[in-house]
mmCIF file of C-alpha atoms and ligand atoms in Angstrom:
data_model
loop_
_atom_site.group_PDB
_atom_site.id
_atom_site.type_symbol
_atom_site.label_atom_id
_atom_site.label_comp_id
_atom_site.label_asym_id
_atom_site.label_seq_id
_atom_site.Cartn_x
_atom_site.Cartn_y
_atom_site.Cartn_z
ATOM 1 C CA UNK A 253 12.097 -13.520 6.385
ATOM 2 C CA UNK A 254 10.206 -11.067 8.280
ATOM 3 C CA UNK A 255 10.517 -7.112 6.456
ATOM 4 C CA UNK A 256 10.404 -4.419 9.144
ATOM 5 C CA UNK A 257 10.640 -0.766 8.534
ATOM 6 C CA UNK A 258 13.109 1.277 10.339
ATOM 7 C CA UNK A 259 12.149 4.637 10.643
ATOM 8 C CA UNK A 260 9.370 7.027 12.636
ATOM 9 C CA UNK A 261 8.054 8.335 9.822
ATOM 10 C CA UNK A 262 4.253 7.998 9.240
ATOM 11 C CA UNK A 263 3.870 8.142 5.809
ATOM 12 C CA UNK A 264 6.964 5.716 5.156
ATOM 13 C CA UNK A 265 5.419 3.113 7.254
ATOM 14 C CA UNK A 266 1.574 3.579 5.504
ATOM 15 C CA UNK A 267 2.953 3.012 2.398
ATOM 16 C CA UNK A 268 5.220 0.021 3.224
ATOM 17 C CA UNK A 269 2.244 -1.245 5.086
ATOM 18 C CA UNK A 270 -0.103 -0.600 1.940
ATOM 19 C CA UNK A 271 2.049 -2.943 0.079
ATOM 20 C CA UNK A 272 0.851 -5.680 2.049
ATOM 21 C CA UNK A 273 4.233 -7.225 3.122
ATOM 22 C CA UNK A 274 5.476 -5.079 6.137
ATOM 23 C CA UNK A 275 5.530 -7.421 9.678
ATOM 24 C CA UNK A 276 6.801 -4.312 11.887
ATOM 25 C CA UNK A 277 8.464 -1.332 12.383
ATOM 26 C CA UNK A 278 11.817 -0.634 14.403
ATOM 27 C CA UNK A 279 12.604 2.686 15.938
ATOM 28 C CA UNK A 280 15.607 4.258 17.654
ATOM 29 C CA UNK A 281 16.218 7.902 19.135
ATOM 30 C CA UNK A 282 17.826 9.242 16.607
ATOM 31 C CA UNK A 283 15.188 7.948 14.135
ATOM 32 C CA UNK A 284 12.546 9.831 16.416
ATOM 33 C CA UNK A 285 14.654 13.337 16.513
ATOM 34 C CA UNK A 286 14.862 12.998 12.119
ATOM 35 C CA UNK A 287 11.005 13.356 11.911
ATOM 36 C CA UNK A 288 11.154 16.210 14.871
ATOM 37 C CA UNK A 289 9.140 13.559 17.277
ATOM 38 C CA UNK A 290 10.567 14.912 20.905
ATOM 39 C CA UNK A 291 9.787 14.962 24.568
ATOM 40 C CA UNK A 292 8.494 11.682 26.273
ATOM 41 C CA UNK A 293 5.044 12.165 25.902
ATOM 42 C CA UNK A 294 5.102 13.074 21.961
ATOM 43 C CA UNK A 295 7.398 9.661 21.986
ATOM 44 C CA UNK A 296 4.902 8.005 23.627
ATOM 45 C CA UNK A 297 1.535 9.469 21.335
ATOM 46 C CA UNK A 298 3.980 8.504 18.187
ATOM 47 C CA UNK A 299 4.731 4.847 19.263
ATOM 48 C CA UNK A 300 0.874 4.813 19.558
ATOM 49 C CA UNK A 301 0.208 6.462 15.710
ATOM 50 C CA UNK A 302 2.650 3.388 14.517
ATOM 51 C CA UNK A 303 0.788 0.468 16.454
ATOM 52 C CA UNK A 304 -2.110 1.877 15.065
ATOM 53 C CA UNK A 305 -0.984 1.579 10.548
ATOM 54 C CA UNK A 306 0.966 -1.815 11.382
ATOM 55 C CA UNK A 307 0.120 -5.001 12.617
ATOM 56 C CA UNK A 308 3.422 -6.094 13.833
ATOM 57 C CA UNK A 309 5.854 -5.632 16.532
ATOM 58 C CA UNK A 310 6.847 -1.887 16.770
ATOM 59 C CA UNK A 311 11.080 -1.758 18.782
ATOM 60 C CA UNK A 312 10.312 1.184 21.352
ATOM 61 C CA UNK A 313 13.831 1.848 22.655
ATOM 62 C CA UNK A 314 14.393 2.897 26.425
ATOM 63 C CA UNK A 315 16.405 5.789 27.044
ATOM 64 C CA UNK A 316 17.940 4.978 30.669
ATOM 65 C CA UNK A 317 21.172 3.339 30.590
ATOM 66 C CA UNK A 318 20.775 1.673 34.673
ATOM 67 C CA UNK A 319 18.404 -1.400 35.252
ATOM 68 C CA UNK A 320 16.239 0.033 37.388
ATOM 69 C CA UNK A 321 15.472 2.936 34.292
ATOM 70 C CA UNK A 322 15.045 0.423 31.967
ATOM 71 C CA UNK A 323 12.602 -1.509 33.431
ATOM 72 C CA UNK A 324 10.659 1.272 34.880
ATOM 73 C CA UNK A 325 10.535 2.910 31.110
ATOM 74 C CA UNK A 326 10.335 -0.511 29.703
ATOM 75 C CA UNK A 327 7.454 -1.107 31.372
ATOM 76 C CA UNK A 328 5.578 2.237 30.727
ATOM 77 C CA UNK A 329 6.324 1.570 26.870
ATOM 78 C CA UNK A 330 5.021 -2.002 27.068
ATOM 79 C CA UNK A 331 1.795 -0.598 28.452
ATOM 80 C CA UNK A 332 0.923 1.518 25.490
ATOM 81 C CA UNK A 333 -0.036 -1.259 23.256
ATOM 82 C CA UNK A 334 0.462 -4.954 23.089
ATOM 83 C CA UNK A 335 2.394 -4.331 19.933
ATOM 84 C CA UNK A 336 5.644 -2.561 21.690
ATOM 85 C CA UNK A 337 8.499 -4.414 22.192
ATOM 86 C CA UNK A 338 11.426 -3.187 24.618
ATOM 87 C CA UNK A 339 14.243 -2.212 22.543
ATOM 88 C CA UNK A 340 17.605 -2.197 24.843
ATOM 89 C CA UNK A 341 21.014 -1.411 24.428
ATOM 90 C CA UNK A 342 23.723 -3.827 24.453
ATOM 91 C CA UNK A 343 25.341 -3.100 27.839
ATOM 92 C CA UNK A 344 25.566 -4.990 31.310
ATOM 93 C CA UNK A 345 22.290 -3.364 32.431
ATOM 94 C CA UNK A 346 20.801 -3.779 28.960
ATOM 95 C CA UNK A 347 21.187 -7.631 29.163
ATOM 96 C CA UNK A 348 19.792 -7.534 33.071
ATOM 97 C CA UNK A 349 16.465 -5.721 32.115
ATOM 98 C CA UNK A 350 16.804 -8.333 29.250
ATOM 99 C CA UNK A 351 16.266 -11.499 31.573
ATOM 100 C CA UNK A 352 13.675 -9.464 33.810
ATOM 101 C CA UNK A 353 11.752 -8.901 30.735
ATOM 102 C CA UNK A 354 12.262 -12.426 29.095
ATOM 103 C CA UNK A 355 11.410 -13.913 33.037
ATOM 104 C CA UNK A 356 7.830 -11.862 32.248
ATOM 105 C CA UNK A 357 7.119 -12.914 29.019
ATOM 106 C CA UNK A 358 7.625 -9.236 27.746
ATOM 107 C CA UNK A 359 9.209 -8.888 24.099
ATOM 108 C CA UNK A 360 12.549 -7.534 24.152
ATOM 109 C CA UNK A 361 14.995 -6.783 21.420
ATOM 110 C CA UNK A 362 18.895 -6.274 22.127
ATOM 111 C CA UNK A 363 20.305 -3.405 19.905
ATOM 112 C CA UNK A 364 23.798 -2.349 18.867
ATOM 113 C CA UNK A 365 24.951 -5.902 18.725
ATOM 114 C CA UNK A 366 28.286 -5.503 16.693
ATOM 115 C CA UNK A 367 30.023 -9.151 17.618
ATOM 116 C CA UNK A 368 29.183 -12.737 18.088
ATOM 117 C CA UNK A 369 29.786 -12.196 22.037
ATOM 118 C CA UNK A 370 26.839 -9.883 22.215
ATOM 119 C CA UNK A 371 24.696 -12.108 20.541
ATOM 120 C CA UNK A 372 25.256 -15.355 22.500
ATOM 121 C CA UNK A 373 24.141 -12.763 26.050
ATOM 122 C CA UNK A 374 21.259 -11.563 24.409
ATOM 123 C CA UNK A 375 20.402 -14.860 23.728
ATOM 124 C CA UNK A 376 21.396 -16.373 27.077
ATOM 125 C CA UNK A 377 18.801 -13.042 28.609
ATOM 126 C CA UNK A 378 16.180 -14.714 26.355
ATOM 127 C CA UNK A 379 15.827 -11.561 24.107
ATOM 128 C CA UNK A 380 13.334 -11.973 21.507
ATOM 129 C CA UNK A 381 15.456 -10.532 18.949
ATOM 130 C CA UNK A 382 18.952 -9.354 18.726
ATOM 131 C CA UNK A 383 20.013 -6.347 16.765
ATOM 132 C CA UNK A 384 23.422 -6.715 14.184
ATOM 133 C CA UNK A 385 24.260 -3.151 12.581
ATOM 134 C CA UNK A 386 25.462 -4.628 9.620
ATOM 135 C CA UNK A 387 25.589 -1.424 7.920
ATOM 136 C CA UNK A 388 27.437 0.443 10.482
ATOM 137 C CA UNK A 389 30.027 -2.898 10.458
ATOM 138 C CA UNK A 390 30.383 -1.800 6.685
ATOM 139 C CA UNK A 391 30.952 1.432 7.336
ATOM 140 C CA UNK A 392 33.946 0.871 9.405
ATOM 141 C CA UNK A 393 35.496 -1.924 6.991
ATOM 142 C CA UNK A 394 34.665 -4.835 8.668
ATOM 143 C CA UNK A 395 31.671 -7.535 7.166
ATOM 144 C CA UNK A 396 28.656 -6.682 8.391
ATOM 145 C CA UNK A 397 27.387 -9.519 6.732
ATOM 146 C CA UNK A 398 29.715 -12.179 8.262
ATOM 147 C CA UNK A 399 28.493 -11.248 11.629
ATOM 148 C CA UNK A 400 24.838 -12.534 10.209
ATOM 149 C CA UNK A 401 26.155 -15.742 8.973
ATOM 150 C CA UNK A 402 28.428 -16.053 12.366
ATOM 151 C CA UNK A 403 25.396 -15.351 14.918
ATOM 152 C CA UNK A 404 23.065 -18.008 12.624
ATOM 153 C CA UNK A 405 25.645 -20.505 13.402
ATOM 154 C CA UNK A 406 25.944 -19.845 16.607
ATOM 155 C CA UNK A 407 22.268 -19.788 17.695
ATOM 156 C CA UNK A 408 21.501 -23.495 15.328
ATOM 157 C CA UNK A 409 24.202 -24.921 17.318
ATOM 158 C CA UNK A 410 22.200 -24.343 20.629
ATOM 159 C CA UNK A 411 18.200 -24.247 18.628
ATOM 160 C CA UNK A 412 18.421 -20.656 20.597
ATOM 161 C CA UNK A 413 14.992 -19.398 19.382
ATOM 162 C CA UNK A 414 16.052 -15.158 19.643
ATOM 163 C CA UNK A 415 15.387 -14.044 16.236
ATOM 164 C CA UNK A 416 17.893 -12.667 14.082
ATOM 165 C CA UNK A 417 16.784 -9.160 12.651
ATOM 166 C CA UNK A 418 19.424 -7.590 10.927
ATOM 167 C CA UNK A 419 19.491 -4.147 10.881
ATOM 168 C CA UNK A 420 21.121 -1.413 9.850
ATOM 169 C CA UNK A 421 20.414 -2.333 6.325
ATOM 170 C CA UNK A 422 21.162 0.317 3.791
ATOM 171 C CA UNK A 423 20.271 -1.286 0.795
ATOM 172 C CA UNK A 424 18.809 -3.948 -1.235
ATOM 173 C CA UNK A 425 21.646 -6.319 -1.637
ATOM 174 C CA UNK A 426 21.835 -6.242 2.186
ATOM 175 C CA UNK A 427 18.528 -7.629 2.233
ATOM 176 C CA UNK A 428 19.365 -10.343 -0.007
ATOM 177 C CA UNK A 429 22.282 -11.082 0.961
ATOM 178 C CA UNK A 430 20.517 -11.501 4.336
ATOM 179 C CA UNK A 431 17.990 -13.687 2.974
ATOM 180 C CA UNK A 432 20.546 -16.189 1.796
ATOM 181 C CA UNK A 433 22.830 -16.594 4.915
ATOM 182 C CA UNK A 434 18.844 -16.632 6.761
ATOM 183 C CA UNK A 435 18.566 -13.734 8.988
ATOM 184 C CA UNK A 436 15.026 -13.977 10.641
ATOM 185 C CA UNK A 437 14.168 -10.371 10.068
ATOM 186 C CA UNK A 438 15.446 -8.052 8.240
ATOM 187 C CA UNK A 439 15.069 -4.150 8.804
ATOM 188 C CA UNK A 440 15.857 -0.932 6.368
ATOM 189 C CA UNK A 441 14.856 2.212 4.750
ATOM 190 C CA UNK A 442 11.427 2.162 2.822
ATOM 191 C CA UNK A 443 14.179 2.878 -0.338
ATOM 192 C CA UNK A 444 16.083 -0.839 -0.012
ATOM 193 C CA UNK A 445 12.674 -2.286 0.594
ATOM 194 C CA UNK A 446 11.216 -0.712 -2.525
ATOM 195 C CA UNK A 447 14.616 -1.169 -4.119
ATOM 196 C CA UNK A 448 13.645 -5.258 -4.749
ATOM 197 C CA UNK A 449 10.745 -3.963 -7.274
ATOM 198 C CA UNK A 450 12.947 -2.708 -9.791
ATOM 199 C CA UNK A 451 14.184 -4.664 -12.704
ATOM 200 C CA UNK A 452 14.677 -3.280 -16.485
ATOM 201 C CA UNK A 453 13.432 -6.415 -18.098
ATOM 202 C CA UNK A 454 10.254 -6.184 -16.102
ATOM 203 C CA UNK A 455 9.842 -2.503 -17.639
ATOM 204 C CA UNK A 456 10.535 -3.372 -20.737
ATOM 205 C CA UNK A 457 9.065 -7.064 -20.904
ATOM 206 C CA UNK A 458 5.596 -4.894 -19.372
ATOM 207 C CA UNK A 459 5.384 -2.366 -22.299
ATOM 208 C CA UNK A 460 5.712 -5.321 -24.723
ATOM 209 C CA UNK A 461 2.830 -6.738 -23.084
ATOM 210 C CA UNK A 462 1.060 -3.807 -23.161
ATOM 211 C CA UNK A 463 2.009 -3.062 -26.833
ATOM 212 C CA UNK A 464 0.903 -5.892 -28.016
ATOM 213 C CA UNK A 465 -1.949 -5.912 -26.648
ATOM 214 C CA UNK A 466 -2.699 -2.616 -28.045
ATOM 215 C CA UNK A 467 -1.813 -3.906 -31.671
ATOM 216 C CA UNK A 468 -4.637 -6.687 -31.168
ATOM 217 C CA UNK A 469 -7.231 -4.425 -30.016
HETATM 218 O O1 G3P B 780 18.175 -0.394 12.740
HETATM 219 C C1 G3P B 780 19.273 0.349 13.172
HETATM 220 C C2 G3P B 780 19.374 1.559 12.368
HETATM 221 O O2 G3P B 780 18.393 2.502 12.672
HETATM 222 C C3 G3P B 780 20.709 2.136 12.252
HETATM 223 O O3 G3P B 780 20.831 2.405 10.925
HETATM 224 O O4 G3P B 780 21.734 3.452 8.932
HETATM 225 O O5 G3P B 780 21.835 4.628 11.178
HETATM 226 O O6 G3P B 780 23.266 2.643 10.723
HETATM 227 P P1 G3P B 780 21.986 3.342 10.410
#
C-alpha cells in the first residue's frame, strides 16, 4: 500500500518524507487555506516547494467547477512539474476533464467519491485514482470502510487498473483497516501515519534491552 500525506504543510511532509516511506502527498483547498497558502500564484510556488521534498505524485486540485476551467487549470498545474497530478471533483464536468486527461496520458485523481456509483465513472474516465472520504462517511454514520471493500470488488471484477487511495483517513486503524480490505493508497494526517510506531511492549521490551545491556557493560 502506497502512504501519502494529506496536508500542505512543509514541515509535515519533510518529516514523513525523512522517514523514508512517504510515496506522495495529496492536497485540497481547504488544506491550502489551514497553512495560510492563498492566491493562485502562492498555490502554484507551494505545489512547487512539495514536488521539490517528495518523490511521488503530489493531488493539485482545480478550482473551476465547468470543463473548459478544469482543463485550462488542469493543464497549467500539470505544467509545473511532472510530479502534479489533476485532482477533480466528482461532478459531470469533473468526470469529462477526467477522460480528456486520461485520453492525454495526464494523471488524474477523482475526489469526493462517497458511493460505489462514483467510483465505477471515475473509473470508466480512466482516472488514475479515485478518492473515498472514508472519514467523512464515518462522520455521518455510515461505513466509510465498506465503501473501500465495495469499490475493490467492483474494480477486480472488471481488472479496472484506477487505484484505490483512500482518503480521508483520520487515524491509524483506518489505515489498517485499509490495508486488510487492500486499498491501493492510503492517505492521512502525519499523526495516523506516525500513530503505527507506537506500541508499549516495544517501549518497554527496548529499555530491557538497553538495561541489560548496561548491567553487562
Ligand atoms: O483527503 C481528503 C481529506 O483532506 C479530507 O479529510 O479529515 O477533512 O475529512 P477530512
Amino acid at each position: 500500500m502506497k502512504f501519502f500525506i494529506d496536508t500542505a504543510n512543509l514541515d509535515q511532509i519533510k518529516e514523513a518524507q525523512d522517514l523514508g516511506i512517504l510515496d506522495g502527498v495529496t492536497t485540497n483547498p481547504s488544506l491550502m487555506a489551514k497553512e495560510g497558502i492563498t492566491g493562485k500564484e502562492n498555490i502554484k510556488r507551494h505545489y512547487q516547494d512539495i514536488c521539490k521534498i517528495v518523490d511521488g505524485d503530489v493531488s493539485a486540485e482545480v478550482i473551476a467547477t465547468d470543463m473548459a476551467g478544469m482543463i485550462r487549470e488542469g493543464e497549467e498545474l500539470a505544467s509545473l512539474h511532472d510530479q502534479i497530478v489533476i485532482k477533480l471533483p466528482m461532478i459531470k464536468d469533473g468526470i469529462k476533464a477526467c477522460t480528456y486527461f486520461s485520453k492525454k496520458g495526464v494523471k488524474t485523481n477523482v475526489t469526493l467519491v462517497f458511493s460505489p456509483g462514483q467510483a465505477i465513472l471515475a473509473a470508466k474516465a480512466g482516472a488514475t485514482y479515485v478518492s473515498p472520504f472514508i472519514g467523512r462517511l464515518d462522520d455521518v454514520s455510515t461505513d466509510g470502510l465498506n465503501l473501500i471493500n465495495e469499490i475493490r470488488m467492483i474494480y477486480d471484477n472488471y481488472n479496472f487498473s484506477t487505484q484505490i487511495l483512500a482518503a480521508s483517513v483520520r487515524h491509524t486503524m483506518h489505515i489498517i483497516d485499509c490495508a486488510k480490505l487492500g486499498a491501493d493508497v492510503m492517505t492521512g494526517p502525519l499523526h495516523s501515519i506516525l500513530g503505527l510506531l507506537k506500541h508499549p511492549l516495544t517501549d518497554i521490551g527496548l529499555e530491557k534491552f538497553l538495561a541489560d545491556y548496561k548491567k553487562g557493560n
